[in-house]
PDB file of C-alpha atoms in Angstrom:
ATOM      1  CA  UNK N   1      19.300   9.194 -14.729  1.00  0.00           C
ATOM      2  CA  UNK N   2      22.162   7.620 -13.132  1.00  0.00           C
ATOM      3  CA  UNK N   3      23.562   4.677 -14.778  1.00  0.00           C
ATOM      4  CA  UNK N   4      26.414   2.389 -14.669  1.00  0.00           C
ATOM      5  CA  UNK N   5      29.496   2.600 -17.581  1.00  0.00           C
ATOM      6  CA  UNK N   6      28.371  -0.935 -18.157  1.00  0.00           C
ATOM      7  CA  UNK N   7      24.372   0.393 -18.587  1.00  0.00           C
ATOM      8  CA  UNK N   8      25.295   0.706 -22.452  1.00  0.00           C
ATOM      9  CA  UNK N   9      26.198  -3.330 -22.118  1.00  0.00           C
ATOM     10  CA  UNK N  10      28.395  -3.846 -24.516  1.00  0.00           C
ATOM     11  CA  UNK N  11      29.837  -7.162 -22.771  1.00  0.00           C
ATOM     12  CA  UNK N  12      25.659  -7.838 -23.320  1.00  0.00           C
ATOM     13  CA  UNK N  13      26.076 -11.406 -26.059  1.00  0.00           C
ATOM     14  CA  UNK N  14      23.876 -14.353 -26.979  1.00  0.00           C
ATOM     15  CA  UNK N  15      25.616 -17.300 -27.479  1.00  0.00           C
ATOM     16  CA  UNK N  16      23.200 -19.729 -29.915  1.00  0.00           C
ATOM     17  CA  UNK N  17      22.953 -23.187 -28.138  1.00  0.00           C
ATOM     18  CA  UNK N  18      20.645 -25.492 -31.386  1.00  0.00           C
ATOM     19  CA  UNK N  19      19.211 -28.662 -30.238  1.00  0.00           C
ATOM     20  CA  UNK N  20      18.452 -31.230 -32.044  1.00  0.00           C
ATOM     21  CA  UNK N  21      15.144 -33.014 -31.865  1.00  0.00           C
ATOM     22  CA  UNK N  22      13.887 -35.842 -34.247  1.00  0.00           C
ATOM     23  CA  UNK N  23      10.961 -33.994 -36.533  1.00  0.00           C
ATOM     24  CA  UNK N  24      11.473 -31.392 -34.216  1.00  0.00           C
ATOM     25  CA  UNK N  25      12.840 -27.756 -35.093  1.00  0.00           C
ATOM     26  CA  UNK N  26      14.039 -26.096 -31.475  1.00  0.00           C
ATOM     27  CA  UNK N  27      16.818 -23.406 -31.237  1.00  0.00           C
ATOM     28  CA  UNK N  28      17.474 -22.796 -28.098  1.00  0.00           C
ATOM     29  CA  UNK N  29      19.794 -19.678 -27.466  1.00  0.00           C
ATOM     30  CA  UNK N  30      21.535 -18.784 -24.308  1.00  0.00           C
ATOM     31  CA  UNK N  31      21.514 -14.683 -22.758  1.00  0.00           C
ATOM     32  CA  UNK N  32      24.668 -14.547 -21.324  1.00  0.00           C
ATOM     33  CA  UNK N  33      23.496 -12.042 -18.675  1.00  0.00           C
ATOM     34  CA  UNK N  34      26.779 -13.197 -16.946  1.00  0.00           C
ATOM     35  CA  UNK N  35      28.858 -11.315 -18.607  1.00  0.00           C
ATOM     36  CA  UNK N  36      27.755  -7.775 -18.144  1.00  0.00           C
ATOM     37  CA  UNK N  37      29.624  -7.211 -14.661  1.00  0.00           C
ATOM     38  CA  UNK N  38      32.515  -9.155 -13.187  1.00  0.00           C
ATOM     39  CA  UNK N  39      30.320  -8.373  -9.541  1.00  0.00           C
ATOM     40  CA  UNK N  40      27.573  -6.921 -10.259  1.00  0.00           C
ATOM     41  CA  UNK N  41      26.416  -9.724 -12.517  1.00  0.00           C
ATOM     42  CA  UNK N  42      22.982 -11.668 -15.190  1.00  0.00           C
ATOM     43  CA  UNK N  43      20.003  -9.723 -13.655  1.00  0.00           C
ATOM     44  CA  UNK N  44      20.925  -7.877 -11.220  1.00  0.00           C
ATOM     45  CA  UNK N  45      22.298  -4.028 -12.658  1.00  0.00           C
ATOM     46  CA  UNK N  46      18.112  -4.955 -14.038  1.00  0.00           C
ATOM     47  CA  UNK N  47      17.315  -4.857 -10.741  1.00  0.00           C
ATOM     48  CA  UNK N  48      19.404  -2.662  -8.759  1.00  0.00           C
ATOM     49  CA  UNK N  49      18.996   0.713 -11.833  1.00  0.00           C
ATOM     50  CA  UNK N  50      15.583   2.116 -10.271  1.00  0.00           C
ATOM     51  CA  UNK N  51      16.324   1.912  -6.541  1.00  0.00           C
ATOM     52  CA  UNK N  52      19.838   3.566  -7.595  1.00  0.00           C
ATOM     53  CA  UNK N  53      17.692   6.324  -9.294  1.00  0.00           C
ATOM     54  CA  UNK N  54      15.121   6.973  -6.155  1.00  0.00           C
ATOM     55  CA  UNK N  55      17.660   6.834  -3.693  1.00  0.00           C
ATOM     56  CA  UNK N  56      19.490   9.197  -5.254  1.00  0.00           C
ATOM     57  CA  UNK N  57      16.339  11.265  -5.838  1.00  0.00           C
ATOM     58  CA  UNK N  58      15.510  10.679  -2.306  1.00  0.00           C
ATOM     59  CA  UNK N  59      19.120  11.930  -0.786  1.00  0.00           C
ATOM     60  CA  UNK N  60      19.177   8.788   0.883  1.00  0.00           C
ATOM     61  CA  UNK N  61      22.206   8.746   2.866  1.00  0.00           C
ATOM     62  CA  UNK N  62      22.392   5.265   3.202  1.00  0.00           C
ATOM     63  CA  UNK N  63      21.046   1.937   0.590  1.00  0.00           C
ATOM     64  CA  UNK N  64      20.138  -0.543   3.160  1.00  0.00           C
ATOM     65  CA  UNK N  65      19.187  -3.949   1.397  1.00  0.00           C
ATOM     66  CA  UNK N  66      19.148  -7.914   3.324  1.00  0.00           C
ATOM     67  CA  UNK N  67      20.770 -11.470   2.220  1.00  0.00           C
ATOM     68  CA  UNK N  68      22.786 -14.354   3.376  1.00  0.00           C
ATOM     69  CA  UNK N  69      26.502 -15.104   3.902  1.00  0.00           C
ATOM     70  CA  UNK N  70      26.741 -16.114   0.329  1.00  0.00           C
ATOM     71  CA  UNK N  71      23.510 -13.710  -1.586  1.00  0.00           C
ATOM     72  CA  UNK N  72      24.365 -12.480  -5.069  1.00  0.00           C
ATOM     73  CA  UNK N  73      22.410  -9.263  -4.492  1.00  0.00           C
ATOM     74  CA  UNK N  74      24.781  -9.103  -1.515  1.00  0.00           C
ATOM     75  CA  UNK N  75      27.380  -8.302  -3.659  1.00  0.00           C
ATOM     76  CA  UNK N  76      26.068  -7.071  -6.387  1.00  0.00           C
ATOM     77  CA  UNK N  77      24.303  -4.387  -3.792  1.00  0.00           C
ATOM     78  CA  UNK N  78      27.696  -3.689  -2.397  1.00  0.00           C
ATOM     79  CA  UNK N  79      29.751  -2.666  -5.842  1.00  0.00           C
ATOM     80  CA  UNK N  80      27.047  -0.973  -7.797  1.00  0.00           C
ATOM     81  CA  UNK N  81      27.192   0.891  -4.698  1.00  0.00           C
ATOM     82  CA  UNK N  82      30.455   1.589  -4.164  1.00  0.00           C
ATOM     83  CA  UNK N  83      30.827   2.349  -8.113  1.00  0.00           C
ATOM     84  CA  UNK N  84      27.721   5.091  -7.890  1.00  0.00           C
ATOM     85  CA  UNK N  85      28.828   6.547  -4.938  1.00  0.00           C
ATOM     86  CA  UNK N  86      26.281   5.724  -3.054  1.00  0.00           C
ATOM     87  CA  UNK N  87      27.437   4.388   0.754  1.00  0.00           C
ATOM     88  CA  UNK N  88      25.404   0.741   1.321  1.00  0.00           C
ATOM     89  CA  UNK N  89      24.593  -1.542   4.204  1.00  0.00           C
ATOM     90  CA  UNK N  90      24.263  -5.379   4.183  1.00  0.00           C
ATOM     91  CA  UNK N  91      21.885  -7.016   6.631  1.00  0.00           C
ATOM     92  CA  UNK N  92      23.436 -10.106   7.025  1.00  0.00           C
ATOM     93  CA  UNK N  93      21.336 -13.894   7.609  1.00  0.00           C
ATOM     94  CA  UNK N  94      23.164 -15.419  10.384  1.00  0.00           C
ATOM     95  CA  UNK N  95      26.046 -15.639  12.515  1.00  0.00           C
ATOM     96  CA  UNK N  96      28.684 -13.891  11.458  1.00  0.00           C
ATOM     97  CA  UNK N  97      31.235 -15.836   9.501  1.00  0.00           C
ATOM     98  CA  UNK N  98      32.726 -14.037   6.428  1.00  0.00           C
ATOM     99  CA  UNK N  99      32.169 -16.158   3.723  1.00  0.00           C
ATOM    100  CA  UNK N 100      34.565 -14.741   0.735  1.00  0.00           C
ATOM    101  CA  UNK N 101      30.991 -13.610  -0.740  1.00  0.00           C
ATOM    102  CA  UNK N 102      30.820 -11.301   2.860  1.00  0.00           C
ATOM    103  CA  UNK N 103      34.424 -10.015   2.124  1.00  0.00           C
ATOM    104  CA  UNK N 104      34.020  -8.787  -1.915  1.00  0.00           C
ATOM    105  CA  UNK N 105      31.287  -6.215  -0.799  1.00  0.00           C
ATOM    106  CA  UNK N 106      33.380  -5.772   2.836  1.00  0.00           C
ATOM    107  CA  UNK N 107      36.383  -4.493   0.320  1.00  0.00           C
ATOM    108  CA  UNK N 108      33.483  -2.761  -1.823  1.00  0.00           C
ATOM    109  CA  UNK N 109      32.821  -1.095   1.126  1.00  0.00           C
ATOM    110  CA  UNK N 110      29.396  -2.330   2.587  1.00  0.00           C
ATOM    111  CA  UNK N 111      29.274  -2.878   5.872  1.00  0.00           C
ATOM    112  CA  UNK N 112      28.246  -5.627   7.124  1.00  0.00           C
ATOM    113  CA  UNK N 113      25.882  -6.090   9.994  1.00  0.00           C
ATOM    114  CA  UNK N 114      24.850  -9.427  11.354  1.00  0.00           C
ATOM    115  CA  UNK N 115      21.353 -10.502  12.392  1.00  0.00           C
ATOM    116  CA  UNK N 116      19.787 -13.779  13.608  1.00  0.00           C
ATOM    117  CA  UNK N 117      17.307 -15.540  11.715  1.00  0.00           C
ATOM    118  CA  UNK N 118      14.136 -14.573  13.742  1.00  0.00           C
ATOM    119  CA  UNK N 119      15.061 -11.057  13.336  1.00  0.00           C
ATOM    120  CA  UNK N 120      15.578 -11.085   9.866  1.00  0.00           C
ATOM    121  CA  UNK N 121      12.295 -12.721   9.193  1.00  0.00           C
ATOM    122  CA  UNK N 122      10.791  -9.437  11.289  1.00  0.00           C
ATOM    123  CA  UNK N 123      12.629  -7.264   8.972  1.00  0.00           C
ATOM    124  CA  UNK N 124       9.308  -4.556   9.018  1.00  0.00           C
ATOM    125  CA  UNK N 125      10.128  -3.907  12.497  1.00  0.00           C
ATOM    126  CA  UNK N 126      14.016  -4.701  11.988  1.00  0.00           C
ATOM    127  CA  UNK N 127      13.410  -0.838   8.767  1.00  0.00           C
ATOM    128  CA  UNK N 128      11.245   1.092  11.748  1.00  0.00           C
ATOM    129  CA  UNK N 129      14.092   0.709  14.323  1.00  0.00           C
ATOM    130  CA  UNK N 130      16.662   2.458  11.737  1.00  0.00           C
ATOM    131  CA  UNK N 131      13.549   4.686  10.838  1.00  0.00           C
ATOM    132  CA  UNK N 132      15.411   8.447  11.129  1.00  0.00           C
ATOM    133  CA  UNK N 133      18.505   6.817   9.556  1.00  0.00           C
ATOM    134  CA  UNK N 134      18.021   8.426   5.667  1.00  0.00           C
ATOM    135  CA  UNK N 135      18.314   4.707   4.939  1.00  0.00           C
ATOM    136  CA  UNK N 136      17.034   3.641   1.553  1.00  0.00           C
ATOM    137  CA  UNK N 137      15.722   0.010   2.098  1.00  0.00           C
ATOM    138  CA  UNK N 138      16.084  -2.662  -0.929  1.00  0.00           C
ATOM    139  CA  UNK N 139      14.230  -5.788   0.292  1.00  0.00           C
ATOM    140  CA  UNK N 140      16.638  -9.682  -0.730  1.00  0.00           C
ATOM    141  CA  UNK N 141      17.270 -10.039  -3.866  1.00  0.00           C
ATOM    142  CA  UNK N 142      16.157  -6.821  -5.121  1.00  0.00           C
ATOM    143  CA  UNK N 143      12.190  -8.103  -4.660  1.00  0.00           C
ATOM    144  CA  UNK N 144       9.639  -4.629  -5.488  1.00  0.00           C
ATOM    145  CA  UNK N 145       7.998  -2.807  -8.248  1.00  0.00           C
ATOM    146  CA  UNK N 146      11.393  -1.115  -9.237  1.00  0.00           C
ATOM    147  CA  UNK N 147      13.090  -4.590  -8.982  1.00  0.00           C
ATOM    148  CA  UNK N 148      10.635  -5.959 -11.852  1.00  0.00           C
ATOM    149  CA  UNK N 149      10.212  -2.481 -13.499  1.00  0.00           C
ATOM    150  CA  UNK N 150      14.091  -2.727 -14.477  1.00  0.00           C
ATOM    151  CA  UNK N 151      13.714  -6.386 -14.837  1.00  0.00           C
ATOM    152  CA  UNK N 152      11.407  -5.906 -17.121  1.00  0.00           C
ATOM    153  CA  UNK N 153      14.241  -4.093 -19.437  1.00  0.00           C
ATOM    154  CA  UNK N 154      15.630  -8.015 -19.765  1.00  0.00           C
ATOM    155  CA  UNK N 155      13.371  -7.806 -22.763  1.00  0.00           C
ATOM    156  CA  UNK N 156      15.630  -4.861 -24.963  1.00  0.00           C
ATOM    157  CA  UNK N 157      17.871  -8.020 -25.427  1.00  0.00           C
ATOM    158  CA  UNK N 158      15.249 -10.615 -25.894  1.00  0.00           C
ATOM    159  CA  UNK N 159      14.358 -11.282 -30.068  1.00  0.00           C
ATOM    160  CA  UNK N 160      10.163 -10.653 -30.755  1.00  0.00           C
ATOM    161  CA  UNK N 161       9.981 -13.502 -32.091  1.00  0.00           C
ATOM    162  CA  UNK N 162      11.188 -15.904 -29.305  1.00  0.00           C
ATOM    163  CA  UNK N 163       8.041 -17.911 -27.979  1.00  0.00           C
ATOM    164  CA  UNK N 164       9.118 -18.824 -25.543  1.00  0.00           C
ATOM    165  CA  UNK N 165      11.432 -17.485 -22.066  1.00  0.00           C
ATOM    166  CA  UNK N 166      12.630 -19.345 -19.471  1.00  0.00           C
ATOM    167  CA  UNK N 167      14.288 -17.877 -15.527  1.00  0.00           C
ATOM    168  CA  UNK N 168      15.387 -19.682 -12.947  1.00  0.00           C
ATOM    169  CA  UNK N 169      13.328 -18.302  -9.840  1.00  0.00           C
ATOM    170  CA  UNK N 170      14.037 -17.446  -6.634  1.00  0.00           C
ATOM    171  CA  UNK N 171      12.094 -14.387  -4.661  1.00  0.00           C
ATOM    172  CA  UNK N 172      10.634 -13.800  -8.276  1.00  0.00           C
ATOM    173  CA  UNK N 173      11.272 -10.074  -9.137  1.00  0.00           C
ATOM    174  CA  UNK N 174      13.117 -10.809 -12.630  1.00  0.00           C
ATOM    175  CA  UNK N 175      10.483 -13.909 -13.300  1.00  0.00           C
ATOM    176  CA  UNK N 176       7.552 -10.785 -13.214  1.00  0.00           C
ATOM    177  CA  UNK N 177       9.977  -8.482 -15.544  1.00  0.00           C
ATOM    178  CA  UNK N 178       9.621 -11.190 -18.115  1.00  0.00           C
ATOM    179  CA  UNK N 179       6.256 -11.357 -17.312  1.00  0.00           C
ATOM    180  CA  UNK N 180       5.631  -7.300 -17.715  1.00  0.00           C
ATOM    181  CA  UNK N 181       7.417  -6.841 -20.292  1.00  0.00           C
ATOM    182  CA  UNK N 182       6.580  -9.714 -22.810  1.00  0.00           C
ATOM    183  CA  UNK N 183       4.558  -9.745 -25.499  1.00  0.00           C
ATOM    184  CA  UNK N 184       1.208 -11.255 -25.897  1.00  0.00           C
ATOM    185  CA  UNK N 185       2.980 -14.966 -28.043  1.00  0.00           C
ATOM    186  CA  UNK N 186       5.711 -15.362 -25.200  1.00  0.00           C
ATOM    187  CA  UNK N 187       5.115 -17.905 -22.312  1.00  0.00           C
ATOM    188  CA  UNK N 188       7.613 -17.570 -19.584  1.00  0.00           C
ATOM    189  CA  UNK N 189       8.987 -20.642 -18.212  1.00  0.00           C
ATOM    190  CA  UNK N 190       9.670 -19.841 -14.385  1.00  0.00           C
ATOM    191  CA  UNK N 191      12.217 -22.800 -12.507  1.00  0.00           C
ATOM    192  CA  UNK N 192      12.158 -22.263  -9.320  1.00  0.00           C
ATOM    193  CA  UNK N 193      15.149 -23.111  -7.229  1.00  0.00           C
ATOM    194  CA  UNK N 194      13.470 -23.850  -4.184  1.00  0.00           C
ATOM    195  CA  UNK N 195      11.580 -25.572  -2.610  1.00  0.00           C
ATOM    196  CA  UNK N 196       7.620 -25.554  -1.638  1.00  0.00           C
ATOM    197  CA  UNK N 197       8.015 -22.347  -3.507  1.00  0.00           C
ATOM    198  CA  UNK N 198       4.220 -21.767  -4.354  1.00  0.00           C
ATOM    199  CA  UNK N 199       4.085 -19.447  -2.511  1.00  0.00           C
ATOM    200  CA  UNK N 200       6.357 -17.549  -4.547  1.00  0.00           C
ATOM    201  CA  UNK N 201       3.578 -17.711  -7.467  1.00  0.00           C
ATOM    202  CA  UNK N 202       1.350 -14.712  -5.174  1.00  0.00           C
ATOM    203  CA  UNK N 203       4.260 -12.509  -4.496  1.00  0.00           C
ATOM    204  CA  UNK N 204       4.942 -12.759  -9.032  1.00  0.00           C
ATOM    205  CA  UNK N 205       1.062 -11.575  -9.063  1.00  0.00           C
ATOM    206  CA  UNK N 206       1.464  -8.773  -6.777  1.00  0.00           C
ATOM    207  CA  UNK N 207       4.378  -7.305  -8.894  1.00  0.00           C
ATOM    208  CA  UNK N 208       3.327  -8.030 -12.143  1.00  0.00           C
ATOM    209  CA  UNK N 209      -1.203  -6.150 -11.278  1.00  0.00           C
ATOM    210  CA  UNK N 210      -2.121  -7.577 -14.287  1.00  0.00           C
ATOM    211  CA  UNK N 211      -4.521 -11.153 -14.962  1.00  0.00           C
ATOM    212  CA  UNK N 212      -3.479 -11.475 -18.166  1.00  0.00           C
ATOM    213  CA  UNK N 213      -0.307 -11.148 -17.405  1.00  0.00           C
ATOM    214  CA  UNK N 214       0.286 -14.287 -15.260  1.00  0.00           C
ATOM    215  CA  UNK N 215      -2.069 -16.833 -17.453  1.00  0.00           C
ATOM    216  CA  UNK N 216       1.503 -16.208 -19.659  1.00  0.00           C
ATOM    217  CA  UNK N 217       3.534 -17.742 -17.007  1.00  0.00           C
ATOM    218  CA  UNK N 218       4.406 -21.551 -17.076  1.00  0.00           C
ATOM    219  CA  UNK N 219       5.037 -22.819 -13.686  1.00  0.00           C
ATOM    220  CA  UNK N 220       7.363 -25.743 -13.830  1.00  0.00           C
ATOM    221  CA  UNK N 221       8.532 -26.617  -9.809  1.00  0.00           C
ATOM    222  CA  UNK N 222      10.119 -30.603  -9.957  1.00  0.00           C
ATOM    223  CA  UNK N 223      13.806 -29.157 -11.222  1.00  0.00           C
ATOM    224  CA  UNK N 224      14.699 -27.865  -8.239  1.00  0.00           C
ATOM    225  CA  UNK N 225      17.094 -31.310  -6.609  1.00  0.00           C
ATOM    226  CA  UNK N 226      16.206 -30.964  -3.463  1.00  0.00           C
ATOM    227  CA  UNK N 227      16.184 -26.994  -2.214  1.00  0.00           C
ATOM    228  CA  UNK N 228      17.578 -23.577  -2.380  1.00  0.00           C
ATOM    229  CA  UNK N 229      21.636 -24.652  -3.412  1.00  0.00           C
ATOM    230  CA  UNK N 230      21.040 -28.777  -3.262  1.00  0.00           C
ATOM    231  CA  UNK N 231      23.011 -29.959  -5.520  1.00  0.00           C
ATOM    232  CA  UNK N 232      23.966 -33.690  -6.623  1.00  0.00           C
ATOM    233  CA  UNK N 233      26.829 -35.125  -8.310  1.00  0.00           C
ATOM    234  CA  UNK N 234      24.422 -35.797 -11.726  1.00  0.00           C
ATOM    235  CA  UNK N 235      24.351 -31.912 -11.690  1.00  0.00           C
ATOM    236  CA  UNK N 236      27.804 -30.766 -11.586  1.00  0.00           C
ATOM    237  CA  UNK N 237      28.877 -33.196 -13.939  1.00  0.00           C
ATOM    238  CA  UNK N 238      26.113 -31.563 -15.980  1.00  0.00           C
ATOM    239  CA  UNK N 239      27.852 -27.624 -15.430  1.00  0.00           C
ATOM    240  CA  UNK N 240      30.888 -29.580 -16.752  1.00  0.00           C
ATOM    241  CA  UNK N 241      29.172 -30.719 -19.789  1.00  0.00           C
ATOM    242  CA  UNK N 242      28.266 -27.655 -20.650  1.00  0.00           C
ATOM    243  CA  UNK N 243      31.688 -26.061 -20.308  1.00  0.00           C
ATOM    244  CA  UNK N 244      33.037 -28.285 -22.629  1.00  0.00           C
ATOM    245  CA  UNK N 245      29.642 -27.774 -25.714  1.00  0.00           C
ATOM    246  CA  UNK N 246      29.477 -24.587 -25.160  1.00  0.00           C
ATOM    247  CA  UNK N 247      31.745 -22.816 -22.658  1.00  0.00           C
ATOM    248  CA  UNK N 248      28.644 -21.805 -21.112  1.00  0.00           C
ATOM    249  CA  UNK N 249      29.254 -20.992 -17.588  1.00  0.00           C
ATOM    250  CA  UNK N 250      26.389 -22.165 -14.512  1.00  0.00           C
ATOM    251  CA  UNK N 251      25.861 -22.055 -11.181  1.00  0.00           C
ATOM    252  CA  UNK N 252      25.028 -24.782  -8.821  1.00  0.00           C
ATOM    253  CA  UNK N 253      21.883 -22.173  -7.444  1.00  0.00           C
ATOM    254  CA  UNK N 254      20.067 -21.001 -10.528  1.00  0.00           C
ATOM    255  CA  UNK N 255      21.357 -21.606 -14.288  1.00  0.00           C
ATOM    256  CA  UNK N 256      22.259 -25.372 -14.153  1.00  0.00           C
ATOM    257  CA  UNK N 257      19.057 -26.087 -12.715  1.00  0.00           C
ATOM    258  CA  UNK N 258      16.653 -24.070 -15.013  1.00  0.00           C
ATOM    259  CA  UNK N 259      19.655 -25.387 -18.135  1.00  0.00           C
ATOM    260  CA  UNK N 260      18.758 -28.798 -16.399  1.00  0.00           C
ATOM    261  CA  UNK N 261      14.888 -27.957 -17.107  1.00  0.00           C
ATOM    262  CA  UNK N 262      14.448 -26.566 -20.788  1.00  0.00           C
ATOM    263  CA  UNK N 263      17.569 -29.572 -22.044  1.00  0.00           C
ATOM    264  CA  UNK N 264      15.067 -32.063 -19.791  1.00  0.00           C
ATOM    265  CA  UNK N 265      11.278 -30.330 -21.327  1.00  0.00           C
ATOM    266  CA  UNK N 266      13.492 -30.169 -24.794  1.00  0.00           C
ATOM    267  CA  UNK N 267      13.774 -34.085 -24.704  1.00  0.00           C
ATOM    268  CA  UNK N 268       9.946 -34.690 -22.821  1.00  0.00           C
ATOM    269  CA  UNK N 269       9.039 -33.094 -26.392  1.00  0.00           C
ATOM    270  CA  UNK N 270       7.320 -30.181 -23.966  1.00  0.00           C
ATOM    271  CA  UNK N 271       7.881 -27.463 -26.957  1.00  0.00           C
ATOM    272  CA  UNK N 272       6.189 -27.328 -30.107  1.00  0.00           C
ATOM    273  CA  UNK N 273       8.198 -27.342 -33.198  1.00  0.00           C
ATOM    274  CA  UNK N 274       9.873 -24.492 -34.461  1.00  0.00           C
ATOM    275  CA  UNK N 275       9.468 -23.003 -30.597  1.00  0.00           C
ATOM    276  CA  UNK N 276      12.526 -20.746 -30.141  1.00  0.00           C
ATOM    277  CA  UNK N 277      14.119 -20.812 -26.326  1.00  0.00           C
ATOM    278  CA  UNK N 278      15.507 -18.483 -24.745  1.00  0.00           C
ATOM    279  CA  UNK N 279      16.964 -19.171 -21.238  1.00  0.00           C
ATOM    280  CA  UNK N 280      17.778 -15.432 -19.466  1.00  0.00           C
ATOM    281  CA  UNK N 281      21.770 -16.770 -17.574  1.00  0.00           C
ATOM    282  CA  UNK N 282      20.336 -14.508 -14.764  1.00  0.00           C
ATOM    283  CA  UNK N 283      24.519 -14.295 -13.875  1.00  0.00           C
ATOM    284  CA  UNK N 284      25.045 -16.413  -9.682  1.00  0.00           C
ATOM    285  CA  UNK N 285      28.381 -17.815 -10.727  1.00  0.00           C
ATOM    286  CA  UNK N 286      30.329 -16.747  -7.921  1.00  0.00           C
ATOM    287  CA  UNK N 287      27.907 -19.274  -5.377  1.00  0.00           C
ATOM    288  CA  UNK N 288      30.807 -21.492  -6.690  1.00  0.00           C
ATOM    289  CA  UNK N 289      32.743 -20.342  -4.595  1.00  0.00           C
ATOM    290  CA  UNK N 290      31.146 -23.304  -2.045  1.00  0.00           C
ATOM    291  CA  UNK N 291      31.979 -26.083  -3.694  1.00  0.00           C
ATOM    292  CA  UNK N 292      35.801 -28.022  -3.096  1.00  0.00           C
ATOM    293  CA  UNK N 293      37.925 -26.724  -6.209  1.00  0.00           C
ATOM    294  CA  UNK N 294      38.902 -28.640  -9.571  1.00  0.00           C
ATOM    295  CA  UNK N 295      34.885 -30.312  -9.088  1.00  0.00           C
ATOM    296  CA  UNK N 296      33.869 -26.830 -12.300  1.00  0.00           C
ATOM    297  CA  UNK N 297      36.037 -26.942 -14.694  1.00  0.00           C
ATOM    298  CA  UNK N 298      35.644 -23.179 -15.519  1.00  0.00           C
ATOM    299  CA  UNK N 299      35.435 -21.636 -11.590  1.00  0.00           C
TER     300      UNK N 299
END
C-alpha cells in the first residue's frame, strides 16, 4: 500500500482548549489535522489516500479531479500526486485565472484545464470525453466511498471517550467518514459552510449507507455566515482572538465557522454537563490568502 512520508502522523497533535461554563463541566479539544503537512493539510490526506492507492493498483496514467480557483482539494491533490510520482490533471471551474492556489498547484506539476461553469456542472459528459485516456477520476472535494473510508481513519486520533465530534461540511465526505467510524455513544455535529446545503445530507447518507449511523448526526445549518466563503468583520475579529488566546489558526471558509458554532453552542448550554467535545480542524488555511494583508494576525 502506497503511503506518503507523513502517513506515520508524527506531526499530529491535539491542542486542548478548556472553556468554563457556569455549572457545567465541558472539555473542548481541537484535533489539529492542519499541521500534518503544509499543502496536503487537514482532512485532505485522509480523503486522498485510498484514491491514490487505487489509481496505482489500476495502473492509471493520471489522477484527474475537479475544483475551483481557490480549492484546497486541488492544491492537496497536486502536491500529494507529486510526492507519489503520479501525474495529475485539475479541471478548474470558470474562466482562466491564476490564483495563488492554482499557481502552487501548477508548481507541483498539476496540469490545469479551465472549463466553463456549464461544462463543470456536466462532469459525467466530460469524463466520457476522456474515457480512453487512462485517467483515474476523483470527484470535487474527494467525495466518494474511498474518500469517506479514508476520512473514517481520522478516528485513530479521536479518544474513544469523546461524546461529540464537530466538523465543518463542504461536500460532506469528511462528515460521512466521521459517522462511519463513530462508536454508538458519539454524536457527530455537521456545520455546513454553504447556504441551503440540506441536500448534502443525502450525499452523506449515500456514503454512510447505515440508517442507524445517520441517526448519530446532528445538522446545524445556521453558521454559514451567508454562504460559501462568506464572512463578516466579526468573524475575522474572532479568528484573531482565537489566535491570541490559543494560538489556533482558522480559515474563513471552514474552520472559523466550525469554531464559532462550537463556542456558541457551549454558551447556549447545548451540551450536557460532562461532555467531551472534539472539533476537527480540517485545514484549509490557504483559503485566507484571498484576504487583504494584515487583516489576520497569523497569516
